[in-house]
Short mmCIF file of C-alpha atoms in Angstrom, two decimals:
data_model
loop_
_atom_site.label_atom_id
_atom_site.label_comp_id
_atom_site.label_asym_id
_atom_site.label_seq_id
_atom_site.Cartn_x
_atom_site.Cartn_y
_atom_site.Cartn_z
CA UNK A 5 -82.84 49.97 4.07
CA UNK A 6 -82.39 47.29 1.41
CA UNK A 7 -81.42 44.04 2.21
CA UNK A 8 -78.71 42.44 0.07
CA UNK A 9 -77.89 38.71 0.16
CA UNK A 10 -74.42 37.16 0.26
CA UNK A 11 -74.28 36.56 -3.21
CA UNK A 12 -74.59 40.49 -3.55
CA UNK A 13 -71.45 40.67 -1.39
CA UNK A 14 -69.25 38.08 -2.97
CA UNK A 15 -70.18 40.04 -6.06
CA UNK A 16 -69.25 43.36 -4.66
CA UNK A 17 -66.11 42.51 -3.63
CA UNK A 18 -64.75 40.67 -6.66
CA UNK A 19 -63.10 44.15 -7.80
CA UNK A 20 -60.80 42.02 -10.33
CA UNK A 21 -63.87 40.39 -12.32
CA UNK A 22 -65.97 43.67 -11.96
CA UNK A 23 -63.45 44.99 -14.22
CA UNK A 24 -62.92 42.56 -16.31
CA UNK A 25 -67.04 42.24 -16.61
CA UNK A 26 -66.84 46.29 -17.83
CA UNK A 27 -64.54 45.58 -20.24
CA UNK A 28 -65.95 42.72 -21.37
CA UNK A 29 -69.46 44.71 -21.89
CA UNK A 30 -67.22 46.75 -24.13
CA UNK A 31 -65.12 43.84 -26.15
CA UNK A 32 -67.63 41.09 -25.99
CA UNK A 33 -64.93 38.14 -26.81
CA UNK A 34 -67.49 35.36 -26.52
CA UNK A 35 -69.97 37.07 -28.95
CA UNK A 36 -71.50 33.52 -30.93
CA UNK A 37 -69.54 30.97 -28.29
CA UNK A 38 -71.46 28.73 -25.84
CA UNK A 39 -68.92 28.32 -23.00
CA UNK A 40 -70.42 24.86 -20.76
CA UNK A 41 -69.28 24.44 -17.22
CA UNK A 42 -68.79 22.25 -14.32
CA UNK A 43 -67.64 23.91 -11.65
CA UNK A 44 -69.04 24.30 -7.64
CA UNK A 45 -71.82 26.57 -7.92
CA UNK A 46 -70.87 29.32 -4.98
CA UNK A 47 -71.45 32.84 -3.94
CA UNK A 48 -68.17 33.54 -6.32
CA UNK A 49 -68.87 30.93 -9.16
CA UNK A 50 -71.66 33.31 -9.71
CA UNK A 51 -69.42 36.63 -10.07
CA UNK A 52 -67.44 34.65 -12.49
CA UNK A 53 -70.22 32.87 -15.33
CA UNK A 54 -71.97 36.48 -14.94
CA UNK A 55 -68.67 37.81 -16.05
CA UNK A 56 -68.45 35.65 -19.17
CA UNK A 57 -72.18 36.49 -19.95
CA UNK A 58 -71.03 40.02 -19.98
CA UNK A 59 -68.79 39.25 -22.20
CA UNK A 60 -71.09 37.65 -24.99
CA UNK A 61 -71.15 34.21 -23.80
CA UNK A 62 -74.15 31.71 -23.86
CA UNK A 63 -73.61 29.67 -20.55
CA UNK A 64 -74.68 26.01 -19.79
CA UNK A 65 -73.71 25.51 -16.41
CA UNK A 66 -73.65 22.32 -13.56
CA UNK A 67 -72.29 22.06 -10.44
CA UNK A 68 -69.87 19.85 -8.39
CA UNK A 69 -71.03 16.65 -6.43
CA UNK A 70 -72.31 18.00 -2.92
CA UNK A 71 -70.96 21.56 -3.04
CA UNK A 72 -73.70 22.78 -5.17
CA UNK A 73 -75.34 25.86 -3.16
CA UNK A 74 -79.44 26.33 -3.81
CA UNK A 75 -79.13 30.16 -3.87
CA UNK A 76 -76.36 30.35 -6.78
CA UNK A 77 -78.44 28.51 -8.86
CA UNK A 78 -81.34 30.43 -8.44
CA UNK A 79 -79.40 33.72 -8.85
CA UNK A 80 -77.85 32.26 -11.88
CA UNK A 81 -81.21 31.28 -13.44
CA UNK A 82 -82.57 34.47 -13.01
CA UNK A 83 -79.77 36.08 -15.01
CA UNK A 84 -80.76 33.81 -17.65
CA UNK A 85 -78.15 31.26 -17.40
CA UNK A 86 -79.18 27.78 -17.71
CA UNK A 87 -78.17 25.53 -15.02
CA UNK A 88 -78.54 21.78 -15.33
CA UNK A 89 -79.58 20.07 -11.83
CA UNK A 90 -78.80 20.84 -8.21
CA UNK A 91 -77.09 19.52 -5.42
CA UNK A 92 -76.71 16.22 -5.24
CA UNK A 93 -73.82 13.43 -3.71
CA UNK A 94 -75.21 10.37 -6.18
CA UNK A 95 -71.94 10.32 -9.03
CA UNK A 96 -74.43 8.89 -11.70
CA UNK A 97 -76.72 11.51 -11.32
CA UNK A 98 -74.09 14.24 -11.40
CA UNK A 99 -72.53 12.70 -14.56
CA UNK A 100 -76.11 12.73 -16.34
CA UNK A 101 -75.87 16.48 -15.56
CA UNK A 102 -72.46 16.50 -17.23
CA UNK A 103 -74.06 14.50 -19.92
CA UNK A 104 -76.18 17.14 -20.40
CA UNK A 105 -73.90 20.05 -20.32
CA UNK A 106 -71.98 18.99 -23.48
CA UNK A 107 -74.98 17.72 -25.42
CA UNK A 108 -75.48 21.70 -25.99
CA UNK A 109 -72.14 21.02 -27.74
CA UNK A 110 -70.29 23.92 -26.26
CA UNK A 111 -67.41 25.88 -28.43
CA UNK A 112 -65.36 26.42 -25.00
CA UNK A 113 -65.09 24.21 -21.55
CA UNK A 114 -64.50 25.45 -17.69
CA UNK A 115 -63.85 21.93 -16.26
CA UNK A 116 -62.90 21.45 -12.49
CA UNK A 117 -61.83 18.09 -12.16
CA UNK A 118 -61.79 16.87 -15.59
CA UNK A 119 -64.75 15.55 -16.31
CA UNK A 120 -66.14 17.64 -19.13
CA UNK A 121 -63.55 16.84 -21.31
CA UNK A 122 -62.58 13.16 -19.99
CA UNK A 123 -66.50 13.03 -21.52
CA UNK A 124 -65.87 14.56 -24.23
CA UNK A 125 -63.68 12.18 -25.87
CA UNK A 126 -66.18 9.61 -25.66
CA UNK A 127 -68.71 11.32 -27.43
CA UNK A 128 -66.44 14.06 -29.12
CA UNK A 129 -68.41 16.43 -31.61
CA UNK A 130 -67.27 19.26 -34.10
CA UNK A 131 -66.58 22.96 -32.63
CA UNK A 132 -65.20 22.88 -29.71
CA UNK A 133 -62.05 25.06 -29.40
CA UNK A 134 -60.58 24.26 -26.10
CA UNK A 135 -61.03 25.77 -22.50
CA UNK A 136 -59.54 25.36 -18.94
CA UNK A 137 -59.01 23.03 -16.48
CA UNK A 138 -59.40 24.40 -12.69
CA UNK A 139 -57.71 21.59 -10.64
CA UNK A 140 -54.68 19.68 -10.15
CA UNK A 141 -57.26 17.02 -9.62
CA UNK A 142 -58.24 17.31 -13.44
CA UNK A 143 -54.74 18.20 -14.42
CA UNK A 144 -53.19 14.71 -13.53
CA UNK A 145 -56.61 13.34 -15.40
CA UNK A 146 -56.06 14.74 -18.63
CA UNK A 147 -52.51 15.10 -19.04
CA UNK A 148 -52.37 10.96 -20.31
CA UNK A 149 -54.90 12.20 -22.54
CA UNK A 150 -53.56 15.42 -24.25
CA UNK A 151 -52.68 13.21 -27.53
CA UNK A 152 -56.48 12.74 -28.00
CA UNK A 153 -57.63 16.33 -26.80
CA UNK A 154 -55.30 18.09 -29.08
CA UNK A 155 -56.57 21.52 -28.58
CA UNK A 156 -56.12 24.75 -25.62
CA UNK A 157 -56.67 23.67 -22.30
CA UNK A 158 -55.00 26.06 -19.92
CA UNK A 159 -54.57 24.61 -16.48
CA UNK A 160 -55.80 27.26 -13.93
CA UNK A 161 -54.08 25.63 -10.87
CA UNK A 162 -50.81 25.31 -12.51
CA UNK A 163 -50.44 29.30 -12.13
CA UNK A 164 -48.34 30.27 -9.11
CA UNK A 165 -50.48 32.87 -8.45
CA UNK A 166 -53.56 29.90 -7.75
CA UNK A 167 -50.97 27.84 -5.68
CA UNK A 168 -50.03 30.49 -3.34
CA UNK A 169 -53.05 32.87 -3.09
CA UNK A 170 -55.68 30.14 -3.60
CA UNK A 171 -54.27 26.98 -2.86
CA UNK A 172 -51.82 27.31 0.06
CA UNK A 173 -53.08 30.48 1.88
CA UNK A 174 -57.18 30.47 1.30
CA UNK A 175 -57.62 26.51 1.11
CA UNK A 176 -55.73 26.41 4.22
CA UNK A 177 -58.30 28.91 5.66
CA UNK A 178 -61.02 27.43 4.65
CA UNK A 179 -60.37 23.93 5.90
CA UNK A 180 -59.72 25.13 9.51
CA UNK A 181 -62.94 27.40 9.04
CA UNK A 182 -65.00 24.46 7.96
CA UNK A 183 -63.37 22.05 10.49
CA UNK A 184 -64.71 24.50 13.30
CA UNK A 185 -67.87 25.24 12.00
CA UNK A 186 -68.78 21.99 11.14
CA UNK A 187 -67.25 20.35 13.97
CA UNK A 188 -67.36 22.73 16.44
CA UNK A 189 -64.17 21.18 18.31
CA UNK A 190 -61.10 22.30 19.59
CA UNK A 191 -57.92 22.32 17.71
CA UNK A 192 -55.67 23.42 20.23
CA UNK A 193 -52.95 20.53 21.66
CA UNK A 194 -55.06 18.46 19.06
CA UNK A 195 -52.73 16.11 17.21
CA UNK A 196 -53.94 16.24 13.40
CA UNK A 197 -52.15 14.54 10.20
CA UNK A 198 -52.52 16.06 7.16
CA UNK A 199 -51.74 14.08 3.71
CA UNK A 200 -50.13 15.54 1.14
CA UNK A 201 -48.05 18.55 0.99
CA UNK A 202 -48.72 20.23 -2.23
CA UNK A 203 -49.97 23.75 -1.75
CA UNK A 204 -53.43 22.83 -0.21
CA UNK A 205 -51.36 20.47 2.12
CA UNK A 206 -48.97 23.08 3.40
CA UNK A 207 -51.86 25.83 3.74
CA UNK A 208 -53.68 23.10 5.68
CA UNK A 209 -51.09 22.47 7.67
CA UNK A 210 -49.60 26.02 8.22
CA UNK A 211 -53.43 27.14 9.67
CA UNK A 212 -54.23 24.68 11.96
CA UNK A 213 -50.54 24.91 13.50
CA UNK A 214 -51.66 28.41 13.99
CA UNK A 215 -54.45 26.97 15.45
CA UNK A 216 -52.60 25.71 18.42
CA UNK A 217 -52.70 22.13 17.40
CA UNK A 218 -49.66 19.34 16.72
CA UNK A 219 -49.28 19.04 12.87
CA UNK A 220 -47.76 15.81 11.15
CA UNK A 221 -47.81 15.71 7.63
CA UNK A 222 -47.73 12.33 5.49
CA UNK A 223 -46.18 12.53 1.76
CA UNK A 224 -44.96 10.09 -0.70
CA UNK A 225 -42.43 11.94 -2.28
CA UNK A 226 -39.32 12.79 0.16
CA UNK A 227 -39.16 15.78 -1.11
CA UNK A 228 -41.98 17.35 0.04
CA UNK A 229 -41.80 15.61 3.29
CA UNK A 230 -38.36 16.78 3.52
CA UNK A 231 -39.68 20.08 3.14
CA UNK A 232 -42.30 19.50 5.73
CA UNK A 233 -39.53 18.54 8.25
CA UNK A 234 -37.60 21.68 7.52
CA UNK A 235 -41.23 23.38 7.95
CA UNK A 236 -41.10 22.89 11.67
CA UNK A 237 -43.89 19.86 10.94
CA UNK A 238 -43.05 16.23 12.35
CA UNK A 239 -42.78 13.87 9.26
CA UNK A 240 -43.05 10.01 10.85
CA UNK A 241 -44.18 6.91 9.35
CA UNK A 242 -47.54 6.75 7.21
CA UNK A 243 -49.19 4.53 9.92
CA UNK A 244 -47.55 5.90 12.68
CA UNK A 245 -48.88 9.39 11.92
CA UNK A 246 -52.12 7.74 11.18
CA UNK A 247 -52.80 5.78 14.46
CA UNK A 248 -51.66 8.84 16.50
CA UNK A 249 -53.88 11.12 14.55
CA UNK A 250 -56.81 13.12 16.76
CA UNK A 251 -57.77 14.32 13.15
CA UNK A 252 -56.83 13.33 9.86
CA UNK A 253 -57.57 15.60 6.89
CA UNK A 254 -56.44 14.43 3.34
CA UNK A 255 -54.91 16.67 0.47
CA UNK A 256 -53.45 14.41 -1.97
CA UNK A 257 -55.92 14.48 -5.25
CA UNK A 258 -55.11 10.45 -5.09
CA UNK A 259 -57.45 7.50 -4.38
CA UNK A 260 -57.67 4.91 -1.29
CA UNK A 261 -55.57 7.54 0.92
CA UNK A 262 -57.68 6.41 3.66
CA UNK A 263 -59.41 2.79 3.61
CA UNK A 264 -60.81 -0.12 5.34
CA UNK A 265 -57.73 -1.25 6.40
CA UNK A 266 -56.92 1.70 8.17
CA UNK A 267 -59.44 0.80 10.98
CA UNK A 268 -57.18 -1.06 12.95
CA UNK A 269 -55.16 1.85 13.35
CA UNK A 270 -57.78 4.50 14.17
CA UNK A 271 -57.56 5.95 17.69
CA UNK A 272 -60.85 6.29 19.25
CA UNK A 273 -63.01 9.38 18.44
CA UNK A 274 -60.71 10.09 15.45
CA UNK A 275 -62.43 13.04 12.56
CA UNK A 276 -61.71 12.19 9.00
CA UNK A 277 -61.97 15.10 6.35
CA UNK A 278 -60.88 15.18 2.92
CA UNK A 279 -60.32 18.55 1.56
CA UNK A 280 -59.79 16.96 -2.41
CA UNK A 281 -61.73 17.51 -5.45
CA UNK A 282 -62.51 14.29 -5.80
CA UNK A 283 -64.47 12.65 -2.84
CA UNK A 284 -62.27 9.21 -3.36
CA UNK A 285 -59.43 9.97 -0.89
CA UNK A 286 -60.97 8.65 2.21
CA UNK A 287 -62.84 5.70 0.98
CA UNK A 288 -66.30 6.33 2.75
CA UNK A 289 -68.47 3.59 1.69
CA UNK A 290 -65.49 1.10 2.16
CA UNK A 291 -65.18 2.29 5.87
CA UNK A 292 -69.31 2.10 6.47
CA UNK A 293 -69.17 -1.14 5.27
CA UNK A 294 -66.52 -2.35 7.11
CA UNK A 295 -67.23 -5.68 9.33
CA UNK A 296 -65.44 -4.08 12.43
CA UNK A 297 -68.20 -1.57 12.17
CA UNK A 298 -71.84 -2.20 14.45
CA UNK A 299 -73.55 0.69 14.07
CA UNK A 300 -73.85 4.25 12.33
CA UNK A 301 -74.82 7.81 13.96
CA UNK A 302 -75.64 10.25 11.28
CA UNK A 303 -76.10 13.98 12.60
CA UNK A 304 -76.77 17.22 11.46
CA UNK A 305 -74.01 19.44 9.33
CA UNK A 306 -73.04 15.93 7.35
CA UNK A 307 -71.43 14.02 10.17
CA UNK A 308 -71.29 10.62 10.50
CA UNK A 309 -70.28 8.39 13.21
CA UNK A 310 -69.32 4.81 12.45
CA UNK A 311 -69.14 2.69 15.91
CA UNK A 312 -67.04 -0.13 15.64
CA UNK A 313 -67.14 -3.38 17.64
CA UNK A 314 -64.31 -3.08 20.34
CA UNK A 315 -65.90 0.34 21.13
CA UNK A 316 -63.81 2.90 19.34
CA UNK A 317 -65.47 5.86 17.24
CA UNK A 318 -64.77 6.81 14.26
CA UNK A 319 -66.39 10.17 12.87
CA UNK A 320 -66.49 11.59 9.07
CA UNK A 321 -67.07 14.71 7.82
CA UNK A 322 -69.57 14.78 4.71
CA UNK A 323 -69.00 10.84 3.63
CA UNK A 324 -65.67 12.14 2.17
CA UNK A 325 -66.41 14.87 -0.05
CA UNK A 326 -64.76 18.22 -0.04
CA UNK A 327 -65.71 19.70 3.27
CA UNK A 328 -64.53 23.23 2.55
CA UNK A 329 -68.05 23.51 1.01
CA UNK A 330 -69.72 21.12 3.05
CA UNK A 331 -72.28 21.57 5.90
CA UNK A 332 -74.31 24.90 6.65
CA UNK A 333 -73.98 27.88 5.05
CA UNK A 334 -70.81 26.93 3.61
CA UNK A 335 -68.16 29.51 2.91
CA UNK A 336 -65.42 28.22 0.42
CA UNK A 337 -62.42 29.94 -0.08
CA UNK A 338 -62.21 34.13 0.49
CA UNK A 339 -63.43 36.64 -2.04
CA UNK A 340 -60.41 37.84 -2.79
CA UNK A 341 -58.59 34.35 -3.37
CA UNK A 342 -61.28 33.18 -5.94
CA UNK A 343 -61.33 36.86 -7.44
CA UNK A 344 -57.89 36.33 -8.14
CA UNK A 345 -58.34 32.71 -9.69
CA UNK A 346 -61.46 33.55 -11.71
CA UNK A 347 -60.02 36.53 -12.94
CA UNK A 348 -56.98 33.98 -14.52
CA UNK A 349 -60.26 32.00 -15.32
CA UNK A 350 -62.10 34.82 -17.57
CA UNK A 351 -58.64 35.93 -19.02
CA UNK A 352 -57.79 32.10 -19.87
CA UNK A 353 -60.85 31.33 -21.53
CA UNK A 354 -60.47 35.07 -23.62
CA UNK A 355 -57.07 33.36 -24.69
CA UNK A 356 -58.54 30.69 -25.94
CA UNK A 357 -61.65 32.20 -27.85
CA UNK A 358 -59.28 34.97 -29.60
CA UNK A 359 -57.30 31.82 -30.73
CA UNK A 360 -53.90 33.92 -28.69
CA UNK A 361 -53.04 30.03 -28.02
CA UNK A 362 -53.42 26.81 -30.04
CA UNK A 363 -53.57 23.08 -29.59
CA UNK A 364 -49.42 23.24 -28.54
CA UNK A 365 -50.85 24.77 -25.22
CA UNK A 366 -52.77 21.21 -24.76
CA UNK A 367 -52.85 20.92 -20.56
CA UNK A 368 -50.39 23.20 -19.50
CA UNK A 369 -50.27 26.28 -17.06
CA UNK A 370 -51.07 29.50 -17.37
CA UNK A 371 -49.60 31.74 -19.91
CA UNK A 372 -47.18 33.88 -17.94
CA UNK A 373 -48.26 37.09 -19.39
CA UNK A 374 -51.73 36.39 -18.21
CA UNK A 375 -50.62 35.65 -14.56
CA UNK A 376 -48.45 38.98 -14.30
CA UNK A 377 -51.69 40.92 -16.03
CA UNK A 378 -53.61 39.92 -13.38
CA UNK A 379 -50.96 40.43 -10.29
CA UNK A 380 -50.26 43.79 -12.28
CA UNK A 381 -54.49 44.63 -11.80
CA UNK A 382 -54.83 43.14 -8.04
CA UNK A 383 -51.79 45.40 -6.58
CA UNK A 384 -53.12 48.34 -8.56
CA UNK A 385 -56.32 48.64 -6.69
CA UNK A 386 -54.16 47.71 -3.46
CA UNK A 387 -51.51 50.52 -4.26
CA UNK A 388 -53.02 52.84 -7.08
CA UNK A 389 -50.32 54.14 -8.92
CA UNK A 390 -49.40 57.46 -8.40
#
């Protein structure tokens, strides 16, 4: 008996991109194009760049700080794709991989977060054509800048279909997954705050309330806390939820959630996680340097206790940075969620190369017909047609 590794399974059960990889083999839309990327290098991430290489692409490829997984790269590298660096948490070092992803001056971009093209513009050069944006994260980045982009860039996490399948059902998942593997704790009668209520936020929320445990949720926009109320979630005071919080996980895609002066409100033996692209919602290095705090425990799995004088313990999960993919063998988000997005990922970026939208499409969602293509192909293999 063969042994197969996860990768191989990720692969195998990304049904949406296996098709689209066949057809690509057959219509080869990214014949001549260099497509560069920065996305987390994953078990799935791999299904996805081998799915533009079917399709003709060249592929210069980096990862995400501290979600970048040792096996994908290897994988990736011995399909012949090149992959600049590995993991790493250092953000100068990770932008010198950026750096060196768009001095190969690629014709189309697959940005999570915004960086590539935030980059770009200051060291723009002729060809490139346009690409996608996976995050709100990136989305809020670059839409101030769409006057100085001026060209397709299709925003992957504006489609419904990667707020409801992706964001609110499998990030919600994966956060409680992570949180127990990581953690190892007990969520049941646990009182955890969750900030912001966007479609990671209410997934969040919605899975660790199923997890037995007390749910407040903290938003800035009445709104959404208004929806939160009528949720069945308790919606009190930003400092109130904080300092009654057994665990607070953030959700926001804003800076500072989480600082410094937040200490004073900390119950003892509270967990901080940010589940955010960006690892500036809890503000790590402003809380470990802190003068309340004596002493640090570091631990295996990226936790990190900070002791502070009176006695009280504070603990945080990978310094801040996305813990869906943090720790050991991290997981991520299910197959089938990211099958789903990277399929609108593939079919986005063939959009783009066949020039089927232009510069008007600067930062905005999905094309509609591309999201009800790709419902259209999941619920076929669900319910074949007769």
């Amino acid at each position: 008996m063969s042994f197969s590794t996860r990768i191989d399974w990720a692969r195998e059960h990304c049904q949406l991109l296996r098709a689209i990889s066949a057809e690509f083999r057959r219509t080869r839309p990214f014949d001549g194009l260099t497509i560069g990327t920065g996305i987390h290098l994953e078990a799935k991430t791999v299904a996805l760049l081998l799915t533009l290489r079917d399709g003709g692409a060249t592929l210069v490829s980096t990862g995400n700080l501290n979600t970048t997984q040792p096996e994908a790269v290897e994988v990736l590298r011995a399909e012949g794709i090149t992959v600049i660096g590995g993991p790493t948490k250092d953000e100068q070092e990770h932008g010198s991989y950026l750096n060196e992803v768009l001095a190969a001056e690629p014709d189309l971009i697959l940005d999570n977060g915004g960086d590539l093209f935030a980059r770009y513009l200051t060291r723009p050069y002729a060809g490139l054509v346009g690409g996608t944006e996976e995050t709100t994260s990136g989305r809020m980045r670059l839409e101030p800048l769409r006057g100085q982009l001026r060209r397709p860039i299709l925003v992957i996490n504006d489609s419904p279909i990667k707020q409801f399948a992706e964001n609110e059902h499998a990030v919600g998942q994966s956060a409680l997954e992570s949180f127990l593997r990581l953690t190892n704790r007990v969520t049941n009668g646990e009182q955890v705050t969750v900030f912001g209520y966007g479609a990671c936020g209410r997934g969040i929320a919605a899975n660790f309330c199923g997890a037995y445990a007390r749910v407040s949720v903290v938003d800035i926009d009445p709104v959404a806390r208004l929806r939160a109320h009528l949720d069945g979630f308790s919606t009190p005071a930003r400092d109130t939820a904080v300092a009654d919080a057994d665990i607070i996980i953030t959700a926001t895609g804003a800076r500072g959630v989480l600082t410094a002066g937040d200490l004073p409100l900390l119950r003892d033996g509270v967990i901080l996680a940010n589940s955010g692209h960006f690892p500036a919602e809890i503000d790590a290095e402003g809380l470990i340097g802190a003068g309340q705090v004596t002493g640090l425990r570091e631990y295996a799995d990226d936790l990190l206790t900070l002791e502070l004088a009176d006695g009280r313990r504070v603990h945080l999960i990978a310094r801040g940075h996305m813990f869906n993919l943090a720790g050991p063998r991290p997981l991520g988000n299910s197959i089938e969620s990211m099958d789903l997005g990277f399929a609108l990922q593939a079919r986005c970026l063939e959009a783009v190369a066949n020039r089927s939208v232009d510069a008007t499409s600067c930062v905005v969602p999905v094309p509609g017909r591309i999201d009800a293509a790709i419902a259209r192909s999941y619920l076929d293999r669900k319910y074949p047609p007769a």
